[in-house]
mmCIF file of C-alpha atoms in Angstrom:
data_model
loop_
_atom_site.group_PDB
_atom_site.id
_atom_site.type_symbol
_atom_site.label_atom_id
_atom_site.label_comp_id
_atom_site.label_asym_id
_atom_site.label_seq_id
_atom_site.Cartn_x
_atom_site.Cartn_y
_atom_site.Cartn_z
ATOM 1 C CA UNK A 1152 -0.036 0.082 0.128
ATOM 2 C CA UNK A 1153 1.507 3.434 -0.885
ATOM 3 C CA UNK A 1154 0.510 6.649 0.452
ATOM 4 C CA UNK A 1155 0.867 10.073 -1.205
ATOM 5 C CA UNK A 1156 3.548 12.301 -0.160
ATOM 6 C CA UNK A 1157 2.890 14.602 2.267
ATOM 7 C CA UNK A 1158 3.528 18.590 1.410
ATOM 8 C CA UNK A 1159 6.675 19.940 3.145
ATOM 9 C CA UNK A 1160 4.750 22.997 5.551
ATOM 10 C CA UNK A 1161 8.205 24.691 5.724
ATOM 11 C CA UNK A 1162 7.784 25.375 1.774
ATOM 12 C CA UNK A 1163 5.539 27.265 -0.350
ATOM 13 C CA UNK A 1164 3.513 24.576 -2.184
ATOM 14 C CA UNK A 1165 4.569 24.022 -5.807
ATOM 15 C CA UNK A 1166 7.025 26.673 -5.881
ATOM 16 C CA UNK A 1167 10.510 24.866 -6.784
ATOM 17 C CA UNK A 1168 14.121 25.845 -5.642
ATOM 18 C CA UNK A 1169 15.201 27.885 -8.489
ATOM 19 C CA UNK A 1170 12.256 30.400 -7.205
ATOM 20 C CA UNK A 1171 12.312 29.645 -3.973
ATOM 21 C CA UNK A 1172 15.601 30.756 -3.333
ATOM 22 C CA UNK A 1173 14.682 33.938 -4.450
ATOM 23 C CA UNK A 1174 12.442 34.492 -1.583
ATOM 24 C CA UNK A 1175 14.283 36.574 1.423
ATOM 25 C CA UNK A 1176 14.373 34.648 4.767
ATOM 26 C CA UNK A 1177 12.804 38.012 6.024
ATOM 27 C CA UNK A 1178 9.575 37.529 3.554
ATOM 28 C CA UNK A 1179 6.278 36.734 5.683
ATOM 29 C CA UNK A 1180 4.004 36.995 2.915
ATOM 30 C CA UNK A 1181 3.846 35.627 -0.366
ATOM 31 C CA UNK A 1182 1.209 35.829 -2.893
ATOM 32 C CA UNK A 1183 1.740 33.208 -5.367
ATOM 33 C CA UNK A 1184 -0.131 33.324 -8.838
ATOM 34 C CA UNK A 1185 -0.005 29.797 -10.108
ATOM 35 C CA UNK A 1186 -0.817 30.260 -14.102
ATOM 36 C CA UNK A 1187 -3.027 27.254 -15.901
ATOM 37 C CA UNK A 1188 -0.505 27.151 -18.498
ATOM 38 C CA UNK A 1189 2.185 28.831 -20.772
ATOM 39 C CA UNK A 1190 0.049 30.326 -23.065
ATOM 40 C CA UNK A 1191 -3.022 30.580 -20.729
ATOM 41 C CA UNK A 1192 -4.472 33.923 -19.535
ATOM 42 C CA UNK A 1193 -6.586 31.977 -16.400
ATOM 43 C CA UNK A 1194 -4.616 31.471 -12.836
ATOM 44 C CA UNK A 1195 -5.203 31.204 -9.345
ATOM 45 C CA UNK A 1196 -3.956 33.375 -6.843
ATOM 46 C CA UNK A 1197 -3.289 32.422 -2.895
ATOM 47 C CA UNK A 1198 -1.734 34.157 -0.008
ATOM 48 C CA UNK A 1199 0.448 32.430 2.237
ATOM 49 C CA UNK A 1200 1.359 34.014 5.535
ATOM 50 C CA UNK A 1201 4.668 32.640 7.476
ATOM 51 C CA UNK A 1202 3.909 31.501 11.082
ATOM 52 C CA UNK A 1203 6.946 30.564 12.576
ATOM 53 C CA UNK A 1204 8.775 27.835 10.179
ATOM 54 C CA UNK A 1205 5.421 27.130 8.368
ATOM 55 C CA UNK A 1206 3.792 28.660 5.359
ATOM 56 C CA UNK A 1207 -0.128 28.941 5.695
ATOM 57 C CA UNK A 1208 -2.459 29.606 3.066
ATOM 58 C CA UNK A 1209 -4.913 32.508 3.979
ATOM 59 C CA UNK A 1210 -7.209 32.886 0.919
ATOM 60 C CA UNK A 1211 -7.797 31.961 -2.480
ATOM 61 C CA UNK A 1212 -8.837 33.643 -5.391
ATOM 62 C CA UNK A 1213 -9.368 33.143 -9.222
ATOM 63 C CA UNK A 1214 -7.149 35.413 -11.424
ATOM 64 C CA UNK A 1215 -5.861 36.512 -14.671
ATOM 65 C CA UNK A 1216 -2.480 37.370 -16.116
ATOM 66 C CA UNK A 1217 -1.272 38.024 -19.867
ATOM 67 C CA UNK A 1218 -3.444 37.369 -22.488
ATOM 68 C CA UNK A 1219 -0.613 35.409 -24.499
ATOM 69 C CA UNK A 1220 0.377 33.430 -20.991
ATOM 70 C CA UNK A 1221 3.826 33.779 -19.346
ATOM 71 C CA UNK A 1222 7.206 34.331 -20.223
ATOM 72 C CA UNK A 1223 10.692 34.161 -18.480
ATOM 73 C CA UNK A 1224 11.831 37.180 -21.050
ATOM 74 C CA UNK A 1225 9.226 39.654 -20.876
ATOM 75 C CA UNK A 1226 9.097 42.213 -23.659
ATOM 76 C CA UNK A 1227 7.165 45.711 -24.385
ATOM 77 C CA UNK A 1228 3.764 44.484 -25.873
ATOM 78 C CA UNK A 1229 4.194 40.615 -25.986
ATOM 79 C CA UNK A 1230 1.017 40.674 -23.646
ATOM 80 C CA UNK A 1231 2.532 37.950 -21.599
ATOM 81 C CA UNK A 1232 3.049 38.362 -17.757
ATOM 82 C CA UNK A 1233 6.783 37.812 -16.385
ATOM 83 C CA UNK A 1234 7.665 34.948 -14.662
ATOM 84 C CA UNK A 1235 9.583 35.144 -11.197
ATOM 85 C CA UNK A 1236 9.887 36.517 -7.603
ATOM 86 C CA UNK A 1237 8.808 40.691 -7.407
ATOM 87 C CA UNK A 1238 8.385 42.778 -4.440
ATOM 88 C CA UNK A 1239 5.024 44.295 -3.949
ATOM 89 C CA UNK A 1240 5.732 47.751 -2.305
ATOM 90 C CA UNK A 1241 3.580 50.401 -3.650
ATOM 91 C CA UNK A 1242 -0.127 50.914 -3.936
ATOM 92 C CA UNK A 1243 -2.839 53.480 -5.453
ATOM 93 C CA UNK A 1244 -5.904 53.731 -7.174
ATOM 94 C CA UNK A 1245 -8.997 55.963 -8.015
ATOM 95 C CA UNK A 1246 -10.697 55.027 -4.786
ATOM 96 C CA UNK A 1247 -9.864 56.275 -1.280
ATOM 97 C CA UNK A 1248 -7.278 54.083 0.547
ATOM 98 C CA UNK A 1249 -9.033 51.102 1.934
ATOM 99 C CA UNK A 1250 -6.779 51.028 5.285
ATOM 100 C CA UNK A 1251 -3.490 49.705 3.579
ATOM 101 C CA UNK A 1252 0.092 49.888 5.237
ATOM 102 C CA UNK A 1253 1.656 50.184 1.876
ATOM 103 C CA UNK A 1254 2.135 53.802 0.377
ATOM 104 C CA UNK A 1255 -1.111 54.704 -1.240
ATOM 105 C CA UNK A 1256 -1.562 57.355 -3.683
ATOM 106 C CA UNK A 1257 -5.294 58.063 -4.292
ATOM 107 C CA UNK A 1258 -5.387 59.861 -7.824
ATOM 108 C CA UNK A 1259 -8.256 59.539 -10.429
ATOM 109 C CA UNK A 1260 -5.926 60.849 -13.501
ATOM 110 C CA UNK A 1261 -3.165 58.877 -12.607
ATOM 111 C CA UNK A 1262 -5.109 55.549 -12.692
ATOM 112 C CA UNK A 1263 -7.591 56.456 -15.260
ATOM 113 C CA UNK A 1264 -9.163 53.211 -17.122
ATOM 114 C CA UNK A 1265 -6.974 51.564 -19.734
ATOM 115 C CA UNK A 1266 -9.202 52.012 -22.339
ATOM 116 C CA UNK A 1267 -12.679 53.192 -22.953
ATOM 117 C CA UNK A 1268 -14.500 49.894 -23.019
ATOM 118 C CA UNK A 1269 -16.909 49.365 -20.133
ATOM 119 C CA UNK A 1270 -15.718 46.377 -19.101
ATOM 120 C CA UNK A 1271 -12.273 48.233 -18.058
ATOM 121 C CA UNK A 1272 -13.888 51.292 -16.356
ATOM 122 C CA UNK A 1273 -12.758 49.905 -12.848
ATOM 123 C CA UNK A 1274 -9.793 47.986 -13.680
ATOM 124 C CA UNK A 1275 -7.467 50.558 -11.438
ATOM 125 C CA UNK A 1276 -9.909 51.389 -8.766
ATOM 126 C CA UNK A 1277 -7.144 49.910 -6.786
ATOM 127 C CA UNK A 1278 -3.638 48.759 -7.890
ATOM 128 C CA UNK A 1279 -0.377 47.253 -6.396
ATOM 129 C CA UNK A 1280 2.749 47.713 -8.064
ATOM 130 C CA UNK A 1281 4.382 44.386 -9.176
ATOM 131 C CA UNK A 1282 8.212 45.407 -8.818
ATOM 132 C CA UNK A 1283 9.224 44.465 -12.090
ATOM 133 C CA UNK A 1284 11.539 46.903 -14.219
ATOM 134 C CA UNK A 1285 10.429 49.540 -11.807
ATOM 135 C CA UNK A 1286 11.762 51.766 -8.680
ATOM 136 C CA UNK A 1287 10.319 50.271 -5.613
ATOM 137 C CA UNK A 1288 9.296 53.121 -3.194
ATOM 138 C CA UNK A 1289 7.798 55.305 -5.834
ATOM 139 C CA UNK A 1290 3.968 55.404 -6.826
ATOM 140 C CA UNK A 1291 2.598 52.760 -9.114
ATOM 141 C CA UNK A 1292 2.554 55.261 -11.834
ATOM 142 C CA UNK A 1293 5.892 56.178 -12.065
ATOM 143 C CA UNK A 1294 7.279 55.656 -15.433
ATOM 144 C CA UNK A 1295 10.799 54.972 -14.622
ATOM 145 C CA UNK A 1296 12.268 51.491 -16.124
ATOM 146 C CA UNK A 1297 15.599 50.874 -14.690
ATOM 147 C CA UNK A 1298 16.452 47.957 -17.164
ATOM 148 C CA UNK A 1299 15.212 50.026 -20.041
ATOM 149 C CA UNK A 1300 12.019 50.555 -22.182
ATOM 150 C CA UNK A 1301 12.259 47.395 -24.375
ATOM 151 C CA UNK A 1302 11.652 44.913 -21.258
ATOM 152 C CA UNK A 1303 8.468 46.727 -20.313
ATOM 153 C CA UNK A 1304 6.926 48.061 -17.242
ATOM 154 C CA UNK A 1305 3.853 49.339 -15.660
ATOM 155 C CA UNK A 1306 2.822 46.036 -14.388
ATOM 156 C CA UNK A 1307 0.394 45.867 -11.897
ATOM 157 C CA UNK A 1308 -2.276 43.719 -9.907
ATOM 158 C CA UNK A 1309 -5.217 45.128 -10.192
ATOM 159 C CA UNK A 1310 -9.085 44.417 -10.665
ATOM 160 C CA UNK A 1311 -10.367 41.985 -12.695
ATOM 161 C CA UNK A 1312 -12.466 42.552 -15.886
ATOM 162 C CA UNK A 1313 -12.898 38.823 -16.852
ATOM 163 C CA UNK A 1314 -10.275 38.325 -19.379
ATOM 164 C CA UNK A 1315 -7.022 38.132 -19.887
ATOM 165 C CA UNK A 1316 -4.475 41.498 -19.518
ATOM 166 C CA UNK A 1317 -1.494 43.219 -21.128
ATOM 167 C CA UNK A 1318 0.833 41.737 -18.934
ATOM 168 C CA UNK A 1319 -0.535 42.556 -15.290
ATOM 169 C CA UNK A 1320 -2.165 40.186 -12.808
ATOM 170 C CA UNK A 1321 -5.908 41.010 -12.020
ATOM 171 C CA UNK A 1322 -8.048 39.510 -8.880
ATOM 172 C CA UNK A 1323 -11.681 40.484 -7.920
ATOM 173 C CA UNK A 1324 -12.519 43.572 -5.799
ATOM 174 C CA UNK A 1325 -12.674 41.208 -2.635
ATOM 175 C CA UNK A 1326 -9.008 40.295 -3.389
ATOM 176 C CA UNK A 1327 -7.812 43.463 -3.826
ATOM 177 C CA UNK A 1328 -9.553 45.164 -0.632
ATOM 178 C CA UNK A 1329 -8.155 41.920 1.316
ATOM 179 C CA UNK A 1330 -4.346 42.000 -0.189
ATOM 180 C CA UNK A 1331 -4.416 45.895 0.391
ATOM 181 C CA UNK A 1332 -5.689 45.280 4.237
ATOM 182 C CA UNK A 1333 -3.217 42.871 4.832
ATOM 183 C CA UNK A 1334 0.158 43.390 3.242
ATOM 184 C CA UNK A 1335 2.297 44.454 5.497
ATOM 185 C CA UNK A 1336 5.631 46.013 4.121
ATOM 186 C CA UNK A 1337 7.497 44.924 7.585
ATOM 187 C CA UNK A 1338 6.664 41.442 6.514
ATOM 188 C CA UNK A 1339 8.364 42.337 2.753
ATOM 189 C CA UNK A 1340 5.733 41.050 0.880
ATOM 190 C CA UNK A 1341 6.398 39.278 -2.585
ATOM 191 C CA UNK A 1342 4.605 37.915 -5.436
ATOM 192 C CA UNK A 1343 6.027 34.427 -6.935
ATOM 193 C CA UNK A 1344 4.347 34.229 -10.378
ATOM 194 C CA UNK A 1345 4.473 31.866 -13.415
ATOM 195 C CA UNK A 1346 2.432 29.171 -15.063
ATOM 196 C CA UNK A 1347 2.476 26.049 -12.771
ATOM 197 C CA UNK A 1348 5.256 24.063 -14.711
ATOM 198 C CA UNK A 1349 7.979 27.165 -14.345
ATOM 199 C CA UNK A 1350 6.888 27.363 -10.450
ATOM 200 C CA UNK A 1351 7.915 23.974 -9.957
ATOM 201 C CA UNK A 1352 11.118 24.076 -11.669
#
């Protein structure tokens, strides 16, 4: 009689050594975005919190990523989300601060909808900047791209509109509110994101 292997509670589930080694020992909050496949826009987001030596799942939500899927070499306009481990350090949006500990910029002009389509009118009501090719410690709308424009930028966690994104990750309103109220800069929150096969590598 064989039994299924027991998951190691001291490891973030289904994140292999390559990416797990990039998570700082000081990090106490990890948001993992598990993409359904390399070319899929569909994913699942799970927030894990470190309690002592163990990682505990706190909440799970449906999510979307780039409409063309994922890539380890993101380029401007490829409509794929970058694979990797990225800080979550700054937030903002059209709506007032919901009670986050992250630095928060409320500005309807800076976070205007990306296009006129009705489905996108609330995309940026709340956003959290994903620290890919940006300067942590600056508002999400900061246009600086330290690694150059060709590598893209302006990649955010924002409200879901029911389909894939240009490269961002999107989640429902309740998820954004929960994350904004839960993420704590003192716990050095990060996002680990990619399709499931790459995450396990």
